[in-house]
Amino acid sequence: MRAGRWEWRGLDLLWFCRSCPGAPEGHHPSVERCHECGDVRPVDDGDQAAFRAEVETVLSAVLEMLMAKNAAYGDSALSPLRVFSRASAVEQLLVRIDDKLSRLMRGTAAGEDVELDLLGYLVLLRVARTRAEVTRG
C-alpha cells in the first residue's frame, strides 16, 4: 500500500500522498485518491472499511437527493395528490422507474443523473411497499 497522510477537514477524512504537504501521518483505509494531486493508492480487495466508505458515500448522496426533493415537492412520490392518476404510489413509482430506464437505454438523459434518480426511486419503492404492507396489516 502506498504511504500517505490523513487529515480531517470538516466531516471529510482526506488522504494525501507522501509528496503533498500539510497532513498528519496516519492510516485509514477509506479513501483511494490523494485529495490534492489525485495520486492513487491501491486498496486491498479484502478491505471492508474502504468498501463500506464507498457505499456510504453513494447512499449519502441518495439520501441527500431524496431529502432535498421531499423538501421541494413534498411527499408527492409516496402520497401523490391523484389529480389525474388513481394508481397507487407503488404503481406510480414503477412507471417513473420505467421512464428512467427508458432514458438510460436510449441515452436521452438531458442533464439528469439517471443512475442517482433510479437509486432514489428504488428506495422510494421499498418504502412505498413497506407502507402498503403495514396498511394491509
CSV table of C-alpha atoms in Angstrom, one decimal:
chain,number,residue,atom,x,y,z
A,1,MET,CA,0.0,0.0,0.0
A,2,ARG,CA,1.3,3.5,-0.9
A,3,ALA,CA,2.4,5.6,2.1
A,4,GLY,CA,0.4,8.8,2.7
A,5,ARG,CA,-1.1,11.1,5.3
A,6,TRP,CA,-4.7,11.6,6.5
A,7,GLU,CA,-6.4,14.8,7.5
A,8,TRP,CA,-9.9,15.6,8.8
A,9,ARG,CA,-11.4,18.6,7.1
A,10,GLY,CA,-14.8,19.2,8.4
A,11,LEU,CA,-16.6,15.9,8.2
A,12,ASP,CA,-14.3,14.6,5.4
A,13,LEU,CA,-11.3,12.4,6.1
A,14,LEU,CA,-8.9,13.1,3.2
A,15,TRP,CA,-5.9,11.0,2.2
A,16,PHE,CA,-2.8,12.8,0.9
A,17,CYS,CA,0.1,11.1,-0.9
A,18,ARG,CA,3.6,11.5,0.6
A,19,SER,CA,4.5,14.3,-1.7
A,20,CYS,CA,1.6,16.6,-0.8
A,21,PRO,CA,2.2,18.9,2.3
A,22,GLY,CA,0.1,19.7,5.2
A,23,ALA,CA,-1.4,16.5,6.6
A,24,PRO,CA,-0.5,14.5,9.7
A,25,GLU,CA,0.9,11.0,9.4
A,26,GLY,CA,-1.7,8.2,9.9
A,27,HIS,CA,-3.5,5.4,8.2
A,28,HIS,CA,-7.2,5.0,7.4
A,29,PRO,CA,-8.3,2.6,4.6
A,30,SER,CA,-11.4,4.5,3.3
A,31,VAL,CA,-10.0,6.8,0.6
A,32,GLU,CA,-8.2,5.8,-2.6
A,33,ARG,CA,-7.1,9.1,-4.2
A,34,CYS,CA,-5.0,12.0,-3.0
A,35,HIS,CA,-7.2,15.0,-2.3
A,36,GLU,CA,-4.7,17.5,-3.7
A,37,CYS,CA,-2.8,15.8,-6.6
A,38,GLY,CA,-5.1,12.9,-7.5
A,39,ASP,CA,-2.3,10.3,-6.9
A,40,VAL,CA,-4.0,6.9,-6.3
A,41,ARG,CA,-3.1,4.4,-3.7
A,42,PRO,CA,-4.1,0.7,-4.1
A,43,VAL,CA,-6.8,-0.7,-1.8
A,44,ASP,CA,-6.7,-4.2,-0.6
A,45,ASP,CA,-9.6,-6.2,-2.1
A,46,GLY,CA,-10.4,-7.5,1.3
A,47,ASP,CA,-10.6,-4.1,2.8
A,48,GLN,CA,-14.2,-3.9,4.1
A,49,ALA,CA,-13.7,-0.4,5.6
A,50,ALA,CA,-12.9,1.0,2.2
A,51,PHE,CA,-15.9,-0.8,0.6
A,52,ARG,CA,-18.1,0.5,3.4
A,53,ALA,CA,-16.9,4.1,3.0
A,54,GLU,CA,-17.6,3.9,-0.8
A,55,VAL,CA,-21.1,2.5,-0.3
A,56,GLU,CA,-21.8,5.1,2.4
A,57,THR,CA,-20.8,7.9,0.1
A,58,VAL,CA,-23.2,6.7,-2.6
A,59,LEU,CA,-26.0,6.1,-0.1
A,60,SER,CA,-25.4,9.5,1.5
A,61,ALA,CA,-25.8,11.2,-1.9
A,62,VAL,CA,-29.1,9.3,-2.5
A,63,LEU,CA,-30.4,10.3,1.0
A,64,GLU,CA,-29.4,14.0,0.4
A,65,MET,CA,-31.2,14.0,-3.0
A,66,LEU,CA,-34.3,12.4,-1.6
A,67,MET,CA,-34.5,14.8,1.3
A,68,ALA,CA,-34.0,17.8,-1.0
A,69,LYS,CA,-36.7,16.6,-3.4
A,70,ASN,CA,-39.0,15.9,-0.5
A,71,ALA,CA,-38.5,19.4,0.9
A,72,ALA,CA,-39.1,20.9,-2.6
A,73,TYR,CA,-42.0,18.8,-3.7
A,74,GLY,CA,-43.5,17.4,-0.5
A,75,ASP,CA,-44.2,13.7,-0.2
A,76,SER,CA,-45.5,13.5,-3.8
A,77,ALA,CA,-43.9,10.2,-4.6
A,78,LEU,CA,-45.3,8.3,-1.6
A,79,SER,CA,-48.5,10.3,-1.1
A,80,PRO,CA,-49.5,11.6,-4.6
A,81,LEU,CA,-52.4,14.1,-5.0
A,82,ARG,CA,-54.0,11.8,-7.6
A,83,VAL,CA,-55.3,14.7,-9.7
A,84,PHE,CA,-55.3,12.6,-13.0
A,85,SER,CA,-54.0,9.2,-12.0
A,86,ARG,CA,-55.7,7.0,-9.4
A,87,ALA,CA,-52.8,4.5,-9.4
A,88,SER,CA,-51.2,3.5,-6.1
A,89,ALA,CA,-47.9,5.1,-5.0
A,90,VAL,CA,-46.2,1.8,-5.8
A,91,GLU,CA,-47.6,1.7,-9.4
A,92,GLN,CA,-46.7,5.3,-10.0
A,93,LEU,CA,-43.1,4.7,-8.8
A,94,LEU,CA,-42.9,1.7,-11.1
A,95,VAL,CA,-43.9,4.0,-14.0
A,96,ARG,CA,-41.2,6.5,-13.0
A,97,ILE,CA,-38.6,3.7,-12.9
A,98,ASP,CA,-39.7,2.5,-16.3
A,99,ASP,CA,-39.3,6.1,-17.7
A,100,LYS,CA,-35.8,6.4,-16.1
A,101,LEU,CA,-34.7,3.1,-17.5
A,102,SER,CA,-36.0,4.1,-20.9
A,103,ARG,CA,-34.0,7.3,-20.9
A,104,LEU,CA,-30.9,5.4,-19.7
A,105,MET,CA,-31.3,2.8,-22.5
A,106,ARG,CA,-31.9,5.5,-25.2
A,107,GLY,CA,-29.2,7.8,-24.0
A,108,THR,CA,-31.6,10.7,-23.6
A,109,ALA,CA,-30.9,11.8,-20.0
A,110,ALA,CA,-30.9,15.6,-20.8
A,111,GLY,CA,-28.5,16.5,-17.9
A,112,GLU,CA,-30.1,14.3,-15.3
A,113,ASP,CA,-28.2,11.9,-13.1
A,114,VAL,CA,-30.3,8.9,-14.2
A,115,GLU,CA,-28.5,6.4,-12.0
A,116,LEU,CA,-28.9,8.5,-8.9
A,117,ASP,CA,-32.5,9.1,-9.7
A,118,LEU,CA,-33.0,5.3,-10.2
A,119,LEU,CA,-31.5,4.6,-6.9
A,120,GLY,CA,-33.8,7.2,-5.3
A,121,TYR,CA,-36.9,5.7,-6.9
A,122,LEU,CA,-35.9,2.2,-5.9
A,123,VAL,CA,-35.5,3.4,-2.3
A,124,LEU,CA,-38.9,5.1,-2.5
A,125,LEU,CA,-40.4,1.9,-4.0
A,126,ARG,CA,-39.1,-0.1,-1.0
A,127,VAL,CA,-40.6,2.5,1.4
A,128,ALA,CA,-44.0,2.5,-0.5
A,129,ARG,CA,-44.2,-1.3,-0.5
A,130,THR,CA,-43.4,-1.4,3.2
A,131,ARG,CA,-46.1,1.2,3.9
A,132,ALA,CA,-48.6,-0.8,1.8
A,133,GLU,CA,-47.8,-4.0,3.8
A,134,VAL,CA,-48.2,-2.2,7.1
A,135,THR,CA,-51.5,-0.7,6.0
A,136,ARG,CA,-52.8,-4.1,4.8
A,137,GLY,CA,-51.6,-5.4,8.2
